[in-house]
Coordinates of C-alpha atoms and ligand atoms in Angstrom, one line a residue:
X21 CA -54.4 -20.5 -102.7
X22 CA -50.7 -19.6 -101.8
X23 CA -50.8 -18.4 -98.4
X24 CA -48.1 -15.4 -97.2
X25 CA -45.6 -16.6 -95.2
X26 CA -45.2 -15.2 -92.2
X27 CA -41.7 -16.6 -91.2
X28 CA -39.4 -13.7 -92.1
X29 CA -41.7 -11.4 -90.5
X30 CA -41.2 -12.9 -87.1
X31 CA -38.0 -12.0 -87.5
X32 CA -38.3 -8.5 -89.3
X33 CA -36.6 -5.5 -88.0
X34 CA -39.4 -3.2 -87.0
X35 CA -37.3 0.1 -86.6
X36 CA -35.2 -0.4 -89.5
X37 CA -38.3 -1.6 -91.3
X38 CA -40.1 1.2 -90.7
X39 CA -37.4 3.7 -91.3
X40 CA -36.9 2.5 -94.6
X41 CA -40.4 2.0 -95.7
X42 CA -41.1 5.7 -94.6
X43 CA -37.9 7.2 -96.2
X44 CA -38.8 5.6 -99.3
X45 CA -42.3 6.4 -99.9
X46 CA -41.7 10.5 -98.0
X47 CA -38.7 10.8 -99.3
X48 CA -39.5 14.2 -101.0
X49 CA -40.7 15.2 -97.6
X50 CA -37.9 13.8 -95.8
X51 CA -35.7 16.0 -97.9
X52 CA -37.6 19.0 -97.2
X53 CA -37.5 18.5 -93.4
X54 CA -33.8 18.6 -93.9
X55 CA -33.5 21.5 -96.1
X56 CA -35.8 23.4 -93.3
X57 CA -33.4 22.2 -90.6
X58 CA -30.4 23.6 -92.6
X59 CA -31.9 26.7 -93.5
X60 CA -32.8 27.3 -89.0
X61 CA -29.0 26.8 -88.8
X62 CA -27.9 29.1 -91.3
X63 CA -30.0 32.2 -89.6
X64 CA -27.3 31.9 -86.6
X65 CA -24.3 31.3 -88.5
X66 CA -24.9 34.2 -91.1
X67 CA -24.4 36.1 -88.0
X68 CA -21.8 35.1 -86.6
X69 CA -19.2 34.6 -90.0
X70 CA -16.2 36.4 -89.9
X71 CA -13.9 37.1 -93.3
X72 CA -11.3 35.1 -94.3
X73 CA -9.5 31.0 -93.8
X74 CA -8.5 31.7 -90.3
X75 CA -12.5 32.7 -89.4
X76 CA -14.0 29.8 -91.4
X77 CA -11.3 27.5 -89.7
X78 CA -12.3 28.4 -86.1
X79 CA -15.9 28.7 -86.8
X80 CA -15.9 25.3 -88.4
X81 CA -14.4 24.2 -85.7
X82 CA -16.7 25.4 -83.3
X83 CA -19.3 23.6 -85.0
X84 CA -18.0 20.2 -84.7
X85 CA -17.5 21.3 -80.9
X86 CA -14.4 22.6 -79.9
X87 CA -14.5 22.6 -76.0
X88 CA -18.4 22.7 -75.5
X89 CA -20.9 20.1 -74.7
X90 CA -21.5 19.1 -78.3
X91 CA -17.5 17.4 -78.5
X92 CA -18.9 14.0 -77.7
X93 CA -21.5 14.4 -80.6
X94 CA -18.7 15.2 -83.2
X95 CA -16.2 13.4 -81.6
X96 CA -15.8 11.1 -84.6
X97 CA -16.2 14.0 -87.3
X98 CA -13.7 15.5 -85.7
X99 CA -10.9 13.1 -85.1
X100 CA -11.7 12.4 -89.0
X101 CA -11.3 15.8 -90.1
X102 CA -8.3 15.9 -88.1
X103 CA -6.8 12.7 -89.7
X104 CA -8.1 14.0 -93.9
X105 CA -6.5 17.6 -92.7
X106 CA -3.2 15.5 -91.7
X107 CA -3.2 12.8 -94.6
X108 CA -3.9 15.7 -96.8
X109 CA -1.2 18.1 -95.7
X110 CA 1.3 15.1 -96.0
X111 CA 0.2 14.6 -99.6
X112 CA 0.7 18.2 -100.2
X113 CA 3.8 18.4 -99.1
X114 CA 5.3 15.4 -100.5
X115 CA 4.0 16.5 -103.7
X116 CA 5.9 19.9 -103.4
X117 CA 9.1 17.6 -102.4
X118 CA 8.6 15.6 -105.5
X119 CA 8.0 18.6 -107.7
X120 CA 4.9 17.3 -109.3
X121 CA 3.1 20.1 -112.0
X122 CA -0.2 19.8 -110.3
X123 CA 1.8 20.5 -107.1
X124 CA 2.1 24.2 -108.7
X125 CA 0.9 26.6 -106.5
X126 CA -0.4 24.6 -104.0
X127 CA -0.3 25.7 -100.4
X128 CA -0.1 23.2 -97.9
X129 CA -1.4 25.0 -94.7
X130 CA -4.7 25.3 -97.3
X131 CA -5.3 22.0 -97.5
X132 CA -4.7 21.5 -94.0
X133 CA -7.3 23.9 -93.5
X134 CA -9.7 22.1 -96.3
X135 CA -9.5 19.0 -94.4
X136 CA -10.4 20.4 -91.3
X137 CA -14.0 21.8 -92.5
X138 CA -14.3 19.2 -95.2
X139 CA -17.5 17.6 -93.4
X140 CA -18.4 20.5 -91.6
X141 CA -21.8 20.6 -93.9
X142 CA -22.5 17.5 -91.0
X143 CA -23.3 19.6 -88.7
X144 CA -26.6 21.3 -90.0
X145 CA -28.2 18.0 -90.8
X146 CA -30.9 16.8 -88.3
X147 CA -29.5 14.6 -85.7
X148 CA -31.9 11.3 -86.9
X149 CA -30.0 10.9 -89.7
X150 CA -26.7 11.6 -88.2
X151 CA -27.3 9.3 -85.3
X152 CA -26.9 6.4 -87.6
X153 CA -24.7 8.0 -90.5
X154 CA -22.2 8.6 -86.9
X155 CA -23.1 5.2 -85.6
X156 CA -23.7 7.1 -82.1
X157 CA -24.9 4.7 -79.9
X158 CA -23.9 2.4 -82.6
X159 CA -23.7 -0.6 -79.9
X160 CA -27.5 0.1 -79.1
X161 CA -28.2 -0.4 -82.8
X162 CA -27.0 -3.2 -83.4
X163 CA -29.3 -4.3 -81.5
X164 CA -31.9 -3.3 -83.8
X165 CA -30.0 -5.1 -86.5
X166 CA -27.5 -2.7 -87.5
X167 CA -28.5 0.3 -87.9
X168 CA -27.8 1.9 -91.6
X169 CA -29.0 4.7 -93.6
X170 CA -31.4 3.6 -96.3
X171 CA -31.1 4.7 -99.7
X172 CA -32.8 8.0 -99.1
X173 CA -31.0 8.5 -96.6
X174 CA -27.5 7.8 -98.2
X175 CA -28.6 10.1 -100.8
X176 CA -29.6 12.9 -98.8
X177 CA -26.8 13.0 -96.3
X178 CA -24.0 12.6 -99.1
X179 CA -25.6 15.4 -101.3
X180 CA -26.6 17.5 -98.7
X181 CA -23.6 17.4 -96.3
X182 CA -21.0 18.4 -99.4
X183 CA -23.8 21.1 -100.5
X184 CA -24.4 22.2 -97.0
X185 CA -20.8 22.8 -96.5
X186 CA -20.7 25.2 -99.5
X187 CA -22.7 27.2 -98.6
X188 CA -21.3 27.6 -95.1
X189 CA -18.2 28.1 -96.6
X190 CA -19.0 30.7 -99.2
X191 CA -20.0 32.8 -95.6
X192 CA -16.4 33.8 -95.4
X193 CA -15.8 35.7 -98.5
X194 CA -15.2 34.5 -101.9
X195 CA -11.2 35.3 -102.5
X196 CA -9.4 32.4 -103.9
X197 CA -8.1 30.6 -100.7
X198 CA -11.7 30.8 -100.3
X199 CA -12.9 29.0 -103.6
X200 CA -9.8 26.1 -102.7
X201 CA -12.2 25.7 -100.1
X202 CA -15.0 25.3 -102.2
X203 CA -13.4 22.6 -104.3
X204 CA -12.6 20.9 -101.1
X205 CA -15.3 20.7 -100.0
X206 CA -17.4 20.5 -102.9
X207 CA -15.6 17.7 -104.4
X208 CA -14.2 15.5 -101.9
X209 CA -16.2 12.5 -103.1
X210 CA -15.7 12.8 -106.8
X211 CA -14.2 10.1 -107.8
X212 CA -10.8 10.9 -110.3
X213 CA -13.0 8.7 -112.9
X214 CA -15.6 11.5 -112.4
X215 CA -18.2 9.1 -110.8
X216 CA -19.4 9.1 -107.4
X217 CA -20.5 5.2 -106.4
X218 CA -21.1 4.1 -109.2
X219 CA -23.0 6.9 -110.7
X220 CA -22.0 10.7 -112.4
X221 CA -21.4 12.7 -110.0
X222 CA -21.6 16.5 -110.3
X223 CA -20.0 18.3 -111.6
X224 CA -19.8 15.3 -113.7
X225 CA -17.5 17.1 -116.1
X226 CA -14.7 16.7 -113.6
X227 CA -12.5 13.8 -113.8
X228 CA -8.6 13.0 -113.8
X229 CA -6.5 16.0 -114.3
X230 CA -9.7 18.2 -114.5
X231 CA -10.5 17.8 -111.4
X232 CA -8.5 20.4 -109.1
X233 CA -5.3 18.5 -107.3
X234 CA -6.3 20.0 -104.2
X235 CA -10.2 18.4 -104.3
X236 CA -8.3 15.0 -105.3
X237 CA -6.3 15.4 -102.1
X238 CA -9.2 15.7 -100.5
X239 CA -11.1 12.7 -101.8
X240 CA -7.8 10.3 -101.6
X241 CA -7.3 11.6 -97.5
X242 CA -10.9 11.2 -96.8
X243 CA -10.9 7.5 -98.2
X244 CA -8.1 6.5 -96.4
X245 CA -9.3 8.2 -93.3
X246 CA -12.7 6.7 -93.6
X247 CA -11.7 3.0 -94.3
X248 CA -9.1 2.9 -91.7
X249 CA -9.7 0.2 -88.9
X250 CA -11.8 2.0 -86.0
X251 CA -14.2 3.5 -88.3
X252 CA -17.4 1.2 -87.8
X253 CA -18.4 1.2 -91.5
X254 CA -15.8 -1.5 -91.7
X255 CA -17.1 -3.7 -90.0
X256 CA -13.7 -5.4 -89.4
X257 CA -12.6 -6.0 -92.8
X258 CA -9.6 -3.7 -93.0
X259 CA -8.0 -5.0 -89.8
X260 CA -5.1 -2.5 -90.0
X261 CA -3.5 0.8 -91.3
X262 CA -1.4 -1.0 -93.9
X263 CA -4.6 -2.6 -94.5
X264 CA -6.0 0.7 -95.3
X265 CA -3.6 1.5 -97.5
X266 CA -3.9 -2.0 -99.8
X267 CA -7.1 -0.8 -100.0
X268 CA -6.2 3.0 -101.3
X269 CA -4.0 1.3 -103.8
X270 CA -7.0 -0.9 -105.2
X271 CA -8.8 2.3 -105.7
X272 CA -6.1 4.3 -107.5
X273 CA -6.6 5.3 -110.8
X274 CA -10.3 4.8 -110.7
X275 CA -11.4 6.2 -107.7
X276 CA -8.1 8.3 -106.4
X277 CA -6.1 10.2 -108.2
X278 CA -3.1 7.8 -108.2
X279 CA -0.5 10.7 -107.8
X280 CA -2.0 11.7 -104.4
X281 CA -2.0 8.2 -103.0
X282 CA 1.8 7.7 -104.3
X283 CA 2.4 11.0 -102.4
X284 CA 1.1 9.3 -99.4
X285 CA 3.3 6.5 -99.8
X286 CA 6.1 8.9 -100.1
X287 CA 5.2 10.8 -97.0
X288 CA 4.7 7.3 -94.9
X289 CA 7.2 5.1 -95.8
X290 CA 10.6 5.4 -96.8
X291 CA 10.4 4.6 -100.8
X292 CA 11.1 7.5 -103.7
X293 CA 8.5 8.7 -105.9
X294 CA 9.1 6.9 -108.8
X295 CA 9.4 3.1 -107.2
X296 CA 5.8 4.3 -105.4
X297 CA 4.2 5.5 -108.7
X298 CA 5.2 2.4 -110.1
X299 CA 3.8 0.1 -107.6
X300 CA 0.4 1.8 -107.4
X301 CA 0.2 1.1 -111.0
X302 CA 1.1 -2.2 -110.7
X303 CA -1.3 -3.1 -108.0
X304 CA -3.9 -1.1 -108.8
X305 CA -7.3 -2.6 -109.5
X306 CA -8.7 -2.1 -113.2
X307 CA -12.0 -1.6 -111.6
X308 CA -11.5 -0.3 -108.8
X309 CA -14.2 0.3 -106.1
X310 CA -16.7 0.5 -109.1
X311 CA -19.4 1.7 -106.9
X312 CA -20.6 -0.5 -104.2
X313 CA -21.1 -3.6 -106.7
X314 CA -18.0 -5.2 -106.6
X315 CA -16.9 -3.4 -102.6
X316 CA -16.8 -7.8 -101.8
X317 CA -14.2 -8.4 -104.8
X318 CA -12.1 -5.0 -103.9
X319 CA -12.1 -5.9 -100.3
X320 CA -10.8 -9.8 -101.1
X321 CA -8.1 -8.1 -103.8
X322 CA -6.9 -5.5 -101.6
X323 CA -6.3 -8.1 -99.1
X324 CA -5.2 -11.4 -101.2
X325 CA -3.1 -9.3 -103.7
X326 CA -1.9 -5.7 -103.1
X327 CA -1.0 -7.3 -99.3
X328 CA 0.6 -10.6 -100.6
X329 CA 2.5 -8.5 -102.4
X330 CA 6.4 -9.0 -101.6
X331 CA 7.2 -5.2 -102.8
X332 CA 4.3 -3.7 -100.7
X333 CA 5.3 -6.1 -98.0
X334 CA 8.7 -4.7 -98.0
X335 CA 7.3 -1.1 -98.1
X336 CA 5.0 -1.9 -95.0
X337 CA 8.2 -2.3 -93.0
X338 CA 10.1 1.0 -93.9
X339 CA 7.8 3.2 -92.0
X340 CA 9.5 6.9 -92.4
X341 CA 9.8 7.7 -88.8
X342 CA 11.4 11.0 -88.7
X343 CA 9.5 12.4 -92.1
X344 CA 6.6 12.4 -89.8
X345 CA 7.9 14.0 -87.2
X346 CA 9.2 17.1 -88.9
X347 CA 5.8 17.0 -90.5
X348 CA 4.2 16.7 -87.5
X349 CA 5.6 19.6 -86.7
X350 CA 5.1 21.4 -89.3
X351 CA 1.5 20.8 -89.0
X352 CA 1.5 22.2 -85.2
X353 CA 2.6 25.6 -86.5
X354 CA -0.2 25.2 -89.3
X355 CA -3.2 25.1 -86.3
X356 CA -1.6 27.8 -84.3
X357 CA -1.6 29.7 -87.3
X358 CA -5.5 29.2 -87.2
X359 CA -5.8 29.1 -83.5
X360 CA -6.5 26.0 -82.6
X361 CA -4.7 23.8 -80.5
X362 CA -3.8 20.6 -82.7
X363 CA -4.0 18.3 -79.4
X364 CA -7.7 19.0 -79.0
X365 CA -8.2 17.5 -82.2
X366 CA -6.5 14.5 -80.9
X367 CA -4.4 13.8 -83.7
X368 CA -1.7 11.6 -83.0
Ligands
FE2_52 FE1 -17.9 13.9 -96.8
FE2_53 FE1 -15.1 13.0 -94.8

C-alpha cells in the first residue's frame, strides 16, 4: 500500500494553509461577511455625505485618514492615490498639450480628483483581508511564508473594492463630474483589451476607444503606481522607476491604453508626442501582461528588451525637469481647490 507522505507537511504553512483551505470551501460565506461589514460602514457615511467633487474629495480623504489615528493604516493607499492622482493629472494634461480627440473635454483637476478616491472602496472592507492585500506587518508575514491573498480573496477584494467605491461615490450626487467619478472608479482595472487578468471583465463591453479616456487614465496611473519599486507586490523585480515604466510600455496596447502611457512619457521626459507614440508601439509587447500567465515572460521582456533598448535608453536620460515643476504646481492649486493640503499626501 502507498503510504502518504508526510514530508511537505512538516514543512506546510499552517496559517496560510488554513486561510486558504477556509476561503475556498466558505467562500460564499466569506463574501457575505464582507458585504455585512460594508453595509455597517455605509449607515455612517450616508450621514455624513455632502453634495458635490469637493465633498466626496475631503470625505474620501478622511477615510483613508487624513490627520487621525487611522493614517498609519492607509498610509500606503494613500501615498498611492496620491501618486495615480499625480500620474493621472500629468497624463491629462499632456494629452490636452498634444491635442489628442479623446482629450476633448477632459478636465484635469477631475482626474486629479478620480485618482485621489480611486481605492477609496478599501476602506469598508474588513481589515483581515486588508492586512495582507496592504502587506501591513508585511515583515511579520513573511514569516508565515509570505503572506498573500488566496483566490477568494483576490476575487473578493478586487470586485468588491471597485464596487464598494461606487457606491460611496454615487453618495455625492449624480451630476456628470460625478459619473467621471464613477468611471474612475468603476473601471480602473479594465484592461483597454476589455479583460481584467486574464478574464472579461465587466462591463465586458468596454474596450479600446469605448472605454472612457478618463477610466483609461485611471487604469494606466494606477499600474504604473502599483508596479513601481517600493510597492511590496514586486517583490524586487522592477528595481527602478524607469523600470516601471519598461514595464508600462510592455503592457500598452493590451492592457493600457497606449495613448495614456505615451502621454506619460511626454509629461516625464523630454521627447514629442509622435517619437513617444512611436516607440510604445515599437516596444510594446504583443501579449502583453495576458493575465498573470505569462507576468514571468513580461517581467524578463520589460527588462531584457524595452530597457536594452538604445531609444528608451536615451529617453531615460532626458528627464523633463521643469515640465514637472510647473505641473507640480499646478497640481498644488488643484488640492487647495479641494481643501486639502497636497504635502499631507506626501507626494513628492
Ligand atoms: Fe484598485
Ligand atoms: Fe489603485
Amino acid at each position: 500500500m502507498k503510504s502518504v507522505d508526510y514530508t511537505h507537511h512538516a514543512r506546510a504553512k499552517p496559517l496560510e494553509g488554513l486561510a486558504f483551505r477556509s476561503a475556498a470551501r466558505y467562500e460564499p460565506a466569506l463574501e457575505g461577511l464582507v458585504r455585512a461589514f460594508v453595509s455597517k460602514g455605509f449607515i455612517d457615511e450616508r450621514e455624513r455625505a455632502g453634495k458635490g467633487i469637493a465633498d466626496l474629495v475631503r470625505s474620501a480623504m478622511n477615510r483613508l485618514g487624513e490627520g487621525d489615528v487611522a493614517r498609519k493604516r492607509w498610509q500606503y493607499t494613500r501615498t498611492h492615490s496620491a501618486e495615480v492622482a499625480r500620474f493621472g493629472f500629468v497624463i491629462a494634461r499632456e494629452a490636452q498639450e498634444h491635442g489628442l480627440a479623446e482629450a476633448k473635454g477632459l478636465d484635469a483637476a477631475l482626474v486629479f480628483a478620480g485618482g485621489l478616491i480611486h481605492d477609496v472602496g478599501k476602506t469598508f472592507i474588513p481589515t483581515a483581508i486588508l492586512v495582507k492585500e496592504l502587506g501591513i506587518d508585511f515583515y511579520l508575514f513573511t514569516a508565515f511564508g509570505n503572506a498573500q491573498l488566496n483566490a477568494a480573496e483576490k476575487r473578493i477584494m478586487r470586485e468588491e473594492h471597485v464596487s464598494i467605491g461606487t457606491r460611496y461615490v454615487r453618495l455625492f450626487g449624480a451630476g456628470a463630474h460625478i459619473r467621471m467619478m464613477l468611471d474612475m472608479v468603476g473601471l480602473h482595472h479594465v484592461m483597454y483589451n476589455g479583460m481584467d487578468s486574464g478574464v472579461p471583465s465587466y462591463p465586458s463591453l468596454l474596450r479600446g476607444v469605448d472605454l472612457p479616456f478618463h477610466a483609461s487614465i485611471a487604469k494606466a496611473a494606477d499600474f504604473i503606481s502599483a508596479v513601481m519599486p517600493r510597492h511590496y507586490r514586486t517583490n524586487g523585480f522592477i528595481s527602478s522607476i524607469d523600470g516601471a515604466l519598461a514595464y508600462a510600455v510592455t503592457a500598452a496596447g493590451t492592457e493600457l491604453n497606449p495613448a495614456a502611457v505615451s502621454c506619460f512619457i511626454t509629461g516625464h521626459y523630454d521627447i514629442g508626442y509622435e517619437r513617444a507614440k512611436a516607440l510604445v508601439a515599437r516596444l510594446a509587447h504583443p501579449m502583453g501582461q495576458a493575465g498573470v500567465s505569462d507576468i514571468h515572460d513580461a517581467r524578463l521582456y520589460s527588462k531584457d528588451v524595452v530597457r536594452e533598448d538604445p531609444e528608451f535608453k536615451g529617453l531615460i536620460a532626458a528627464k523633463a525637469a521643469r515640465k514637472m515643476l510647473a505641473y507640480d504646481s499646478e497640481m498644488l492649486e488643484c488640492a487647495r481647490g479641494y481643501g486639502l493640503d497636497l504635502s499631507s499626501l506626501r507626494v513628492n
